[in-house]
Short mmCIF file of C-alpha atoms in Angstrom, two decimals:
data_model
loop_
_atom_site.label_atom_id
_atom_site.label_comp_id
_atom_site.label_asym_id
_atom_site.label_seq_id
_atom_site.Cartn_x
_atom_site.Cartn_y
_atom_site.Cartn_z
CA UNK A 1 139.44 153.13 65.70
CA UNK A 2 138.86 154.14 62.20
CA UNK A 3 136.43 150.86 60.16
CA UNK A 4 139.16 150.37 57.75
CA UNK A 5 141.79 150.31 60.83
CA UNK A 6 139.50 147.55 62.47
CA UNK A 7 139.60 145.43 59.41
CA UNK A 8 143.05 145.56 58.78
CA UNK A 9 143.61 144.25 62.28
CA UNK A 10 141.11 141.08 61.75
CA UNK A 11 143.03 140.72 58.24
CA UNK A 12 146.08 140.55 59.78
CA UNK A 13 145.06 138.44 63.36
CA UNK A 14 142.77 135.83 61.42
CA UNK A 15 145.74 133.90 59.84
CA UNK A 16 146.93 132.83 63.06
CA UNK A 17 144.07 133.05 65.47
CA UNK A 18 141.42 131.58 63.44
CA UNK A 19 140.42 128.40 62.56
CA UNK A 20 140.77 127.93 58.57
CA UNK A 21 138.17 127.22 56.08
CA UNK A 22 135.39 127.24 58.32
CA UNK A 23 132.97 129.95 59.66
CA UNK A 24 129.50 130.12 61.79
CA UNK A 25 126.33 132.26 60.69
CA UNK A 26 123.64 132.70 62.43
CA UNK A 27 119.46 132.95 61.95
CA UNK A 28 118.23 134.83 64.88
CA UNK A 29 115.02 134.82 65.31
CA UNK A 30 112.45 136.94 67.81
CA UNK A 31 108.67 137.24 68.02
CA UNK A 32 106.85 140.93 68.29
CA UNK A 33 103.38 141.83 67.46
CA UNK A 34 102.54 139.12 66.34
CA UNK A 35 105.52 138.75 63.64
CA UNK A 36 108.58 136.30 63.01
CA UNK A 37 111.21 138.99 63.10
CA UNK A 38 115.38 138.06 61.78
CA UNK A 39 117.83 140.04 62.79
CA UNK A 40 120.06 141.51 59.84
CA UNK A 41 123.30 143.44 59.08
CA UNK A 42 123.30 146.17 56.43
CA UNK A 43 126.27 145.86 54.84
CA UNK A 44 129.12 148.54 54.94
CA UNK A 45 128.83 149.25 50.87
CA UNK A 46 126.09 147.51 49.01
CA UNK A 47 122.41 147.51 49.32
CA UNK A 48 122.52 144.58 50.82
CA UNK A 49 122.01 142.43 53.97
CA UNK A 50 123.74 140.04 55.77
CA UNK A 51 123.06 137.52 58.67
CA UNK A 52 125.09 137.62 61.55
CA UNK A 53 128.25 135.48 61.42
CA UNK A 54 131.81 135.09 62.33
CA UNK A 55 135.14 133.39 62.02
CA UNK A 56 136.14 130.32 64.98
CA UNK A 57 139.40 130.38 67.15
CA UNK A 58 141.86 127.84 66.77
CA UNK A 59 141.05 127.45 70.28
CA UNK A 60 137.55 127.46 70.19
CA UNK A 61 134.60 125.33 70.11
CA UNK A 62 132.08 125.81 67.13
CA UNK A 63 129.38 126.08 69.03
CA UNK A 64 131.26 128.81 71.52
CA UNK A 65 132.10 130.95 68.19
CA UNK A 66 128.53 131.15 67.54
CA UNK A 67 127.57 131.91 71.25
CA UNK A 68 130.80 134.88 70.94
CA UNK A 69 128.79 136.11 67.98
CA UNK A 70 124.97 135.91 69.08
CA UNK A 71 126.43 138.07 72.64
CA UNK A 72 127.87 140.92 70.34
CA UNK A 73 125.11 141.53 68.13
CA UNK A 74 122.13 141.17 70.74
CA UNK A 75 123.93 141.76 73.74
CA UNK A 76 122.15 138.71 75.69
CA UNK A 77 124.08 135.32 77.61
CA UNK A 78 121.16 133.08 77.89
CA UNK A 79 119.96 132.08 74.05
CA UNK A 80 118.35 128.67 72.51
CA UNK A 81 120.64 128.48 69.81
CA UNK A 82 120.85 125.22 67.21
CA UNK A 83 123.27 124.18 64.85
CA UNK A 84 120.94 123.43 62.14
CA UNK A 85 123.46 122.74 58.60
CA UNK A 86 126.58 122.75 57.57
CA UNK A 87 126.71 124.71 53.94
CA UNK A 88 129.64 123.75 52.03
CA UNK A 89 129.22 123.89 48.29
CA UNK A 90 131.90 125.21 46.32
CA UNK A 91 129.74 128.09 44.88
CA UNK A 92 129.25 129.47 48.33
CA UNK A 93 132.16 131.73 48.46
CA UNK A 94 133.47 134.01 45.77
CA UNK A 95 136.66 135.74 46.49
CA UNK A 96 136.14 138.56 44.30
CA UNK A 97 133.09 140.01 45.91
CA UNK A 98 135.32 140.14 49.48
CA UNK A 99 138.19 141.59 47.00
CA UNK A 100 135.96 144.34 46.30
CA UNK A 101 134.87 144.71 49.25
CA UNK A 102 138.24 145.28 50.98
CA UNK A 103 138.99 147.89 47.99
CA UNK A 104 136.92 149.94 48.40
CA UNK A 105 137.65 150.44 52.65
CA UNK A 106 141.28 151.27 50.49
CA UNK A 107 142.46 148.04 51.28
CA UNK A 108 144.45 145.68 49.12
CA UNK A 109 144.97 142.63 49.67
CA UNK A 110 146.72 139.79 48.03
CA UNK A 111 144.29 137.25 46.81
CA UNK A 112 146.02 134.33 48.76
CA UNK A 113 144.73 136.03 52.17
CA UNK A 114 143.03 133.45 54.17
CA UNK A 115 139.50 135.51 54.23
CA UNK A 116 139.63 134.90 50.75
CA UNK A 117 140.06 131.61 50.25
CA UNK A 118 136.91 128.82 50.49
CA UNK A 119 134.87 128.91 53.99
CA UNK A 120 132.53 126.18 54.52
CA UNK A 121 130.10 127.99 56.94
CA UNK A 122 127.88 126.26 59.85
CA UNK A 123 124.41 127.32 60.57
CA UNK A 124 122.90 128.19 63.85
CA UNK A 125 119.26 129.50 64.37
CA UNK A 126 118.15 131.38 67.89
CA UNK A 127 115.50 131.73 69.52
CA UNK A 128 115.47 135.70 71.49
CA UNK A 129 113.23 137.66 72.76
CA UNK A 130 112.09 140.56 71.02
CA UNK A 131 111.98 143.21 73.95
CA UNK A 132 115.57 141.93 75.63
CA UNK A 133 117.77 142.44 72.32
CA UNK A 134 120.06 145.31 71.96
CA UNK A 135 120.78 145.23 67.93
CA UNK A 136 124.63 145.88 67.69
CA UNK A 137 126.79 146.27 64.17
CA UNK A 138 129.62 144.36 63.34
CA UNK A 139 133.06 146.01 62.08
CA UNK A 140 132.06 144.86 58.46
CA UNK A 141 128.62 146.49 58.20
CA UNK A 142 126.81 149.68 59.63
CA UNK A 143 123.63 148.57 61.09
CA UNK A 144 121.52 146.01 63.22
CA UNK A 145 117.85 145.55 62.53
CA UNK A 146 115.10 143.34 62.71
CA UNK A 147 113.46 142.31 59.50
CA UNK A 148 109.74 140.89 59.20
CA UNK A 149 110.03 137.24 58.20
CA UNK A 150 107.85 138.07 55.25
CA UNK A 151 109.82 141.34 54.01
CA UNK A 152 112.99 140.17 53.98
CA UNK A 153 115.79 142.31 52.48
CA UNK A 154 118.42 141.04 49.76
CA UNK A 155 121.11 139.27 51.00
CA UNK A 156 124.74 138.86 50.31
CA UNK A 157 126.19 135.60 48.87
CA UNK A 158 124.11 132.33 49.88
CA UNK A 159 122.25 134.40 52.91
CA UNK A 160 118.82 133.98 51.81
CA UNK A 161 118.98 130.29 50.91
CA UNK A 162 120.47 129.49 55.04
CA UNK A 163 117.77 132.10 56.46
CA UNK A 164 114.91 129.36 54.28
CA UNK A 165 116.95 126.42 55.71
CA UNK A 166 116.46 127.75 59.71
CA UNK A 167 112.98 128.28 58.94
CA UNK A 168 112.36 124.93 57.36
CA UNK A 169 114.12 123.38 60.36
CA UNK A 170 112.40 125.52 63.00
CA UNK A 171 109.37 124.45 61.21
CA UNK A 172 109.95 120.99 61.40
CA UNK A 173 111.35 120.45 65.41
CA UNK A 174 108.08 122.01 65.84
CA UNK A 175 106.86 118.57 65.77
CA UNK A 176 109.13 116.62 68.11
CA UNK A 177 110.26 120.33 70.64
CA UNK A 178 108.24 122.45 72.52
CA UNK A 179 108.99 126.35 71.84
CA UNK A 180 108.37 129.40 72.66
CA UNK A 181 110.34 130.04 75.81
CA UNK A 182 112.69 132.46 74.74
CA UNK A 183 110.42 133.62 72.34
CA UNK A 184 107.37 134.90 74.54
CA UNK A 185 107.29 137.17 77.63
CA UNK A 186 107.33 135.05 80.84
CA UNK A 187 103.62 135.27 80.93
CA UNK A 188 101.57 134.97 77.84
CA UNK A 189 97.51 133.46 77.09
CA UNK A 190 96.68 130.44 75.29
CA UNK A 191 95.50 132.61 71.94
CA UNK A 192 99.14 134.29 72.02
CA UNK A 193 101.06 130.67 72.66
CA UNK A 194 99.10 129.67 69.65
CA UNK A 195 99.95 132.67 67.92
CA UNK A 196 103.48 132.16 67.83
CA UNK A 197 103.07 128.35 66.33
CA UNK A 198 100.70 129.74 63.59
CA UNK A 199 103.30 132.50 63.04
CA UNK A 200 105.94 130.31 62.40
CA UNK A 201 104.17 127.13 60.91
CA UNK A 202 102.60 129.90 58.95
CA UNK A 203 99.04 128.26 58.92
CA UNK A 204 95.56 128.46 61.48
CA UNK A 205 95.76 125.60 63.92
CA UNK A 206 92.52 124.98 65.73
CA UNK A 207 92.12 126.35 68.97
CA UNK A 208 90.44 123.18 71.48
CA UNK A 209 92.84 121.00 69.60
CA UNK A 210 95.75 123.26 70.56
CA UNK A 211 95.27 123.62 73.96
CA UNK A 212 94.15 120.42 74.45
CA UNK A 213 97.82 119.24 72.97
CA UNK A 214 99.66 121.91 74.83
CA UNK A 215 98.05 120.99 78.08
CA UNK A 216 98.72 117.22 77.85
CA UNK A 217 102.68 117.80 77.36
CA UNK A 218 102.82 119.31 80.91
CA UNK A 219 104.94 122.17 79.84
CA UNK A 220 102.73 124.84 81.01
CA UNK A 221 101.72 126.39 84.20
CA UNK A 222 98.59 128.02 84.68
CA UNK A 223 98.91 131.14 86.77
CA UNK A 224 96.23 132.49 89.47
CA UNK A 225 96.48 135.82 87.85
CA UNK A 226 94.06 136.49 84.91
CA UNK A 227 95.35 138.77 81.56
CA UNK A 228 94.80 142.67 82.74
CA UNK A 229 92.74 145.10 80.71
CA UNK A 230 90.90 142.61 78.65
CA UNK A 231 86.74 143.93 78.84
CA UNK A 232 85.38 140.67 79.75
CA UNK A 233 86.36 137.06 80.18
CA UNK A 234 89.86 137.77 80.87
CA UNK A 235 92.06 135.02 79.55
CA UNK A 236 93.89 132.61 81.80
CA UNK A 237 98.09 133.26 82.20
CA UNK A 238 100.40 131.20 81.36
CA UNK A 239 104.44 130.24 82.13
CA UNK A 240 105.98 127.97 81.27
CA UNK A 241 107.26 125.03 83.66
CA UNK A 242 111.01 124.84 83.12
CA UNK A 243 112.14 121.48 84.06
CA UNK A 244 109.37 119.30 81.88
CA UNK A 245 109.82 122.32 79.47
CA UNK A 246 113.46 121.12 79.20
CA UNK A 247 112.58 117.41 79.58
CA UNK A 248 110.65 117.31 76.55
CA UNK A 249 113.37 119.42 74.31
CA UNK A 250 116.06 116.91 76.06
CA UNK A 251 113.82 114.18 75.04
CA UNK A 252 111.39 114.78 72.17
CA UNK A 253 107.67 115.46 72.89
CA UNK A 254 107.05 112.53 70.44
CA UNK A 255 104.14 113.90 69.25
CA UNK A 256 104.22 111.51 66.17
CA UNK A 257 104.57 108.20 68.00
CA UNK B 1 151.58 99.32 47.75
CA UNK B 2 152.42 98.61 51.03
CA UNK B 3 150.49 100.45 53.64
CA UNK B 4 152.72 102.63 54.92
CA UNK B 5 153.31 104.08 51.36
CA UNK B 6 150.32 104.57 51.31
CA UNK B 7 149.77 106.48 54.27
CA UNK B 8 152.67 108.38 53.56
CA UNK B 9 151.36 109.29 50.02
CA UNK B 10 148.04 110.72 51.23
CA UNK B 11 150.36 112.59 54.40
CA UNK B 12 151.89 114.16 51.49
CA UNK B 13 149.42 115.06 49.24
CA UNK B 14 147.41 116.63 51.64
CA UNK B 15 148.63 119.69 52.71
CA UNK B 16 147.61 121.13 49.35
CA UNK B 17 144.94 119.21 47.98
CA UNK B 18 142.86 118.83 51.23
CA UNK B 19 140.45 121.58 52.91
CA UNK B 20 142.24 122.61 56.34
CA UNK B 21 140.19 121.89 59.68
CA UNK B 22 137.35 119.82 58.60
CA UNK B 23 136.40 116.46 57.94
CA UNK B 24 133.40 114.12 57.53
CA UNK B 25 132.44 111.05 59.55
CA UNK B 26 129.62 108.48 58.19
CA UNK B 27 127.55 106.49 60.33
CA UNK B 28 126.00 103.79 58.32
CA UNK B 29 122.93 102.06 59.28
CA UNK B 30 121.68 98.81 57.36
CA UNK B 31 118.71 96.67 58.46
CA UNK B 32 119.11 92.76 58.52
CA UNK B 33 117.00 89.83 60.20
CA UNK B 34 115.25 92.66 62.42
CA UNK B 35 118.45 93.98 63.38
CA UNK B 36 119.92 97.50 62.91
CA UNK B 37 123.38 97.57 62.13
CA UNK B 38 126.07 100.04 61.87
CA UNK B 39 129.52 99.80 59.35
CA UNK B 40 132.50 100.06 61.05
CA UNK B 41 136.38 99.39 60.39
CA UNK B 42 139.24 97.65 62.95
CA UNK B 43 141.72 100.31 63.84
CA UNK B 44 144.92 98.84 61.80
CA UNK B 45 146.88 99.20 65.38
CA UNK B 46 144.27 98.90 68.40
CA UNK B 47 141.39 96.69 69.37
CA UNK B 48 139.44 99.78 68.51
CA UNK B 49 137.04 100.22 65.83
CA UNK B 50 136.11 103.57 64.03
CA UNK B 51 133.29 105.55 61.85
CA UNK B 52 134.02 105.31 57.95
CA UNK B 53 135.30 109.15 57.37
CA UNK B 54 137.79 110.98 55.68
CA UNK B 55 139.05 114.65 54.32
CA UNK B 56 137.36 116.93 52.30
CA UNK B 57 139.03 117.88 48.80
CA UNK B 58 140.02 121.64 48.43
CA UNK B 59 137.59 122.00 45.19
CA UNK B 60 134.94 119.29 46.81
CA UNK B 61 131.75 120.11 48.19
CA UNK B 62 131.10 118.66 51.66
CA UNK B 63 128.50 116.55 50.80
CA UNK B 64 130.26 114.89 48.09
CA UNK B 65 133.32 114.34 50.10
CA UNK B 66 130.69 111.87 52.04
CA UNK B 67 129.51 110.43 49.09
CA UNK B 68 132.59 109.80 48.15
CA UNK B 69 133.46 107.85 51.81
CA UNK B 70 130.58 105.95 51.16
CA UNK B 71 131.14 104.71 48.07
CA UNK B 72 134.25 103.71 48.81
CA UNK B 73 133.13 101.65 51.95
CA UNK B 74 129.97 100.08 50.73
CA UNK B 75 130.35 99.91 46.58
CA UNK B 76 127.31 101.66 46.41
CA UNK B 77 126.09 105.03 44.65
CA UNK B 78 122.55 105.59 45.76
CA UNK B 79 122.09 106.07 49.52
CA UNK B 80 120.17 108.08 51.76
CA UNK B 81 122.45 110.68 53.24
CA UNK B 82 121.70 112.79 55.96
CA UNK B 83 124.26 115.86 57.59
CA UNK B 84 123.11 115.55 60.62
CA UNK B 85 125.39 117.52 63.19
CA UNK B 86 129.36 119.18 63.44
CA UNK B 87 131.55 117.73 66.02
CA UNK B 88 133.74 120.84 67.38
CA UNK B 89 134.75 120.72 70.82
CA UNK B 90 137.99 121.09 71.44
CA UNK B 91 139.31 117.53 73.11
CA UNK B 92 137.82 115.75 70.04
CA UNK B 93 141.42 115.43 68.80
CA UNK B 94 143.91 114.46 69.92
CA UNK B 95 147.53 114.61 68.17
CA UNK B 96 149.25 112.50 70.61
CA UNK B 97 146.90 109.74 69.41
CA UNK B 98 147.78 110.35 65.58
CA UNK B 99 151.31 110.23 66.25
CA UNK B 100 151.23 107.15 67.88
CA UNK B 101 149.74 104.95 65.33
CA UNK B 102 152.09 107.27 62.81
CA UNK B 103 155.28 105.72 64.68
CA UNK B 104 154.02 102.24 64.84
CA UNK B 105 153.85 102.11 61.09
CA UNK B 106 157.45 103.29 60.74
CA UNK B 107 156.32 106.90 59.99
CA UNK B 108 158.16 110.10 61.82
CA UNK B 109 156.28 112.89 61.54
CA UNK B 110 156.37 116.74 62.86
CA UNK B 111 153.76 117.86 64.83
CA UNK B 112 153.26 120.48 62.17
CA UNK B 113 152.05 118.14 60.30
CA UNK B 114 148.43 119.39 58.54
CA UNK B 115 147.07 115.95 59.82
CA UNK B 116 147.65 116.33 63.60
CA UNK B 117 146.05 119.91 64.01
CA UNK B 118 142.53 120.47 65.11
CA UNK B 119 139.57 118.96 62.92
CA UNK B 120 135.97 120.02 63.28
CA UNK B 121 134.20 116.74 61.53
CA UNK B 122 130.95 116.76 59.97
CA UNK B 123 128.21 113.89 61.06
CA UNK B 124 126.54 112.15 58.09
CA UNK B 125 124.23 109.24 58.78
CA UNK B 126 123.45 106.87 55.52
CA UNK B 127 120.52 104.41 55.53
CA UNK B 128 121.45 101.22 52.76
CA UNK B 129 119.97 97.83 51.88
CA UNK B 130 122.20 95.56 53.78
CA UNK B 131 122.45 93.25 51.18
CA UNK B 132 123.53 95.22 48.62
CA UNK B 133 126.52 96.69 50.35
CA UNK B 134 130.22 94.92 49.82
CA UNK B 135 132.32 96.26 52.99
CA UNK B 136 135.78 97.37 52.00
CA UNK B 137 138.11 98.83 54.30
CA UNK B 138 140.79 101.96 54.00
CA UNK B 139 144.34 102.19 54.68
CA UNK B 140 144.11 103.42 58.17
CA UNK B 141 142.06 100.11 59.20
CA UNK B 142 142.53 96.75 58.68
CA UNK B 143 138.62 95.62 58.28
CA UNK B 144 135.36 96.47 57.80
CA UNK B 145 132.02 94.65 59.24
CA UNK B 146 128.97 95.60 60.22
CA UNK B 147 127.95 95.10 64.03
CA UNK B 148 124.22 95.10 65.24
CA UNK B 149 123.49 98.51 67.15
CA UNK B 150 123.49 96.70 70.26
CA UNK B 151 126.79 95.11 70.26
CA UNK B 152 129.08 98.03 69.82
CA UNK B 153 132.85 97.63 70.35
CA UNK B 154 135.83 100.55 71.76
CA UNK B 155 135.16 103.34 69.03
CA UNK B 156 138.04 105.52 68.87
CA UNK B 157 137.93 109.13 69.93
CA UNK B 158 134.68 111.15 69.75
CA UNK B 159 133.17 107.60 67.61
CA UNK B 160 130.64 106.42 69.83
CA UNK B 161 129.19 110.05 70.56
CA UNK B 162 128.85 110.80 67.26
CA UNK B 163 127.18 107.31 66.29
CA UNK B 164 124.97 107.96 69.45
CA UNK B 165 123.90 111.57 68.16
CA UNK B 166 123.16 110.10 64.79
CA UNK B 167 120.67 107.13 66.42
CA UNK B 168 119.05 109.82 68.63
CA UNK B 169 118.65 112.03 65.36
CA UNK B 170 117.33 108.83 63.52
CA UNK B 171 114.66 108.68 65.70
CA UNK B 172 113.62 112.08 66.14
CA UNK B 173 113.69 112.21 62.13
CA UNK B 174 110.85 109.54 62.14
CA UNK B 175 108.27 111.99 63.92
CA UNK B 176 108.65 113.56 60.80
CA UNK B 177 109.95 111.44 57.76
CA UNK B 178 109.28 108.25 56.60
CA UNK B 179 111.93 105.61 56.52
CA UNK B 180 112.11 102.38 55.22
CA UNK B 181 113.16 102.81 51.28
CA UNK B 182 116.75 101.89 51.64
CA UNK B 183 116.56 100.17 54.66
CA UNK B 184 114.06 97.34 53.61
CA UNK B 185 113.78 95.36 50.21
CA UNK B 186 111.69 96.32 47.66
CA UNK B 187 108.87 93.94 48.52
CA UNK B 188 107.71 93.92 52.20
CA UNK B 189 105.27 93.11 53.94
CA UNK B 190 103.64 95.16 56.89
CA UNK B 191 104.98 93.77 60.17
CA UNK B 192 107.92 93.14 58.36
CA UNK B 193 107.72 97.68 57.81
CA UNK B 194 106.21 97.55 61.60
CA UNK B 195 109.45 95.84 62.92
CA UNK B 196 111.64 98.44 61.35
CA UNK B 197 110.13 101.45 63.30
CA UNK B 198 110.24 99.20 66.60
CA UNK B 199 113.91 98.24 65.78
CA UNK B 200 115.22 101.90 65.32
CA UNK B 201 112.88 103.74 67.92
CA UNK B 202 113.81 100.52 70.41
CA UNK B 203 110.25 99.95 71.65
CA UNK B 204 106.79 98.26 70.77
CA UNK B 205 104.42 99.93 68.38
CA UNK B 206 100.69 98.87 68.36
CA UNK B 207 99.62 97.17 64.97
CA UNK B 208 96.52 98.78 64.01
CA UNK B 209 97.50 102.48 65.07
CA UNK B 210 100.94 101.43 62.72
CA UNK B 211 99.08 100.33 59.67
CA UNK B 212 96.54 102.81 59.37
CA UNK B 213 98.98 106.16 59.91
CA UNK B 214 100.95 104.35 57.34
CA UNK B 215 98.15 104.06 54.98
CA UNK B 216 97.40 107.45 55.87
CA UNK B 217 100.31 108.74 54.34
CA UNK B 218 99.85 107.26 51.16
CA UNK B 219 103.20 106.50 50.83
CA UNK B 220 102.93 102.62 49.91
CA UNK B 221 101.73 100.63 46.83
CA UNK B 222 99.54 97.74 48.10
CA UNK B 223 100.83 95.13 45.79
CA UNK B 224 98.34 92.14 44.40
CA UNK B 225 100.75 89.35 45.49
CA UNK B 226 100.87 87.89 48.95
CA UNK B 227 104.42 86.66 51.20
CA UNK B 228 104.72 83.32 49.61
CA UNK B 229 105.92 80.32 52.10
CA UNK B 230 103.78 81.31 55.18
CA UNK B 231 101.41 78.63 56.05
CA UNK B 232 97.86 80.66 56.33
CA UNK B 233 96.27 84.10 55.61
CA UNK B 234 99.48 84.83 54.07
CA UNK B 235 100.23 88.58 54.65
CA UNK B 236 99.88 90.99 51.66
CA UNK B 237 103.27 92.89 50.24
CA UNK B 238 103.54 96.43 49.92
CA UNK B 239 106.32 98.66 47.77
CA UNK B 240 107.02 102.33 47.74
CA UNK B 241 105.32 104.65 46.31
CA UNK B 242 108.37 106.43 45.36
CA UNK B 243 106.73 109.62 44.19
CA UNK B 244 105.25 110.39 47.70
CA UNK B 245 107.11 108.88 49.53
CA UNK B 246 110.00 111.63 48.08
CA UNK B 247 107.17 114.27 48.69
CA UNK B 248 106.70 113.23 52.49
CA UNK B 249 110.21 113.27 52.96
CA UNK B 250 111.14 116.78 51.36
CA UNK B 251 107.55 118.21 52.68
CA UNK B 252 107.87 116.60 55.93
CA UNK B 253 105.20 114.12 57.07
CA UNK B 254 103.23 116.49 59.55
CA UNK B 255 103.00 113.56 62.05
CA UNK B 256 102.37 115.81 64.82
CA UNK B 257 100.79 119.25 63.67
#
């Protein structure tokens, strides 16, 4: 099917399948090399990026809407995925940039469509890993890629100001939730566990103080196997252990009191 | 106006002056005689009590649409306000429900009706000085009282989840934020700051570990007066320093990393 054929069909589906006014986005994030990576859309005309995002069914829960749209874009079931704000401020949505849009696909549209009236969108950030992701395009742009947290794109509409809100969040349940299980390969060292926090806290932590931390949560299982082709001293491996892993995000590591 | 003009005034006026789908529910904490409390109003029909809430205005943002509740329910303009989660499951409403307490007041309505179709709600929680607050009811309920967090009546619905979501995000909130500014008066001293934390995070904290993070933070003027009325070594008073205390909370309080 023909783009503009695909979009005509969501014009004309949405007013009765979807829930109005509302919409999910979402901030996926994965960890490679050593970089906080967000997956983006390039969007179908402009120079521009988008985050993922989608509309909700009337018969739907929010939270499986954003589920329905983390599947299609990075082909994976299993993802730690947060609803992290609700963004509803009037300026958020301007019907003439979606008008313009939609005419240049060759579509006109009357400007009391529903996709062009006020959406009040949800946020949800995800936690993937890297190496597991397929990127996959939505109908309304033309590619999937991973951006560096650091070099990110412009983005459409109010993009870049919820992509700063899911960092800002993941930043701060770093202080009452463990991470870095869907972030990390099942078996990672100490120096690349600590990697990830200083990656996304975005500052050195100090490495006895670290592990020391780490070790005392009870999250972590330390393997018999060593890390392979390292010249000397080979670094202890690490997994994680699932159910106090799960405990503490259930539960809060209360690391402040 | 009686109430069921009333009701059927805003029954009317909603289908085009109210967003579709969505609506916010307030869970309102005050502090009094080491007791947290939570605002709630008498179903006008059912021994059943319910979260302050209410619709969201077609040219309103979402936040202000809370604001708005809670002025309305507490005469007050200048409270802590926290989104703090979106209630979307599915069985979270119920129409059956809504045209039951419709009939009773005399009121026939369609099932078309934009008030009985599925609402996504948004979760605020508000922190306010107890004794500032005047509780005033709305037209769907007959009262409004506070009751202390460990009393709760029958909430109505999804109620009691969502106040339980928004005590559990309290708490998790305080590994990372200070509290205390509109919860406490503007003079107190520091068991009487001590006793907050243990009320909301339900458990003993130990006194000298308390009073020297707090100090840490430098988040309190030490004031030169002392509690007046206590018998010996009368306890110093402390205030807000407001300036940091609005850093700590926008910065985050770095209690654990």
């Amino acid at each position: 099917m023909e783009r503009n054929e695909s979009i005509s069909a969501l014009l004309n589906a949405g007013d009765y399948n979807l829930l109005p006014s509302l919409s999910v986005d979402c901030v996926i994030f994965g960890f490679h090399e050593n970089q906080l990576k967000v997956l983006l859309l390039k969007h179908r005309h402009l120079e521009m990026w988008a985050l993922p995002g989608g509309f909700i069914g009337k018969e739907e829960p929010t939270d499986a809407a954003a589920y329905r749209v983390l599947k299609e874009r990075t082909g994976m079931n299993e993802i730690f995925l947060e609803q992290f704000y609700v963004f509803g401020e009037l300026d958020r949505y301007q019907k003439e940039f979606h008008m313009q849009d939609l005419k240049k696909d060759g579509i006109d549209v009357n400007e009391d469509l529903w996709i062009l009236q006020r959406f009040v969108t949800i946020g949800y950030y995800a936690l993937v890993e890297f190496s597991k992701v397929n990127p996959t395009s939505d109908i309304l742009n033309e590619k999937c890629t991973w951006w560096d947290i650091n070099k990110i794109p412009a983005l459409i509409l109010d993009h870049r100001k919820i992509l700063d809100k899911a960092l800002a969040t993941l930043r701060m349940h770093l202080n009452y939730q463990p991470i870095g299980y869907n972030l990390l390969p099942e078996k990672f060292t100490m120096p690349e566990f600590q990697k990830l926090y200083e990656t996304i806290l975005d500052k050195k932590l100090d490495r006895r103080n670290f592990q020391r931390k780490m070790l005392g949560f009870q999250i972590l299982h330390r393997l018999k196997e060593t890390k392979k082709g390292v010249a000397h001293k080979a670094p202890y491996l690490y997994s994680f252990n699932l159910k106090k892993y799960n405990n503490a995000l259930n539960e809060g590591l209360n690391v402040g009191w």
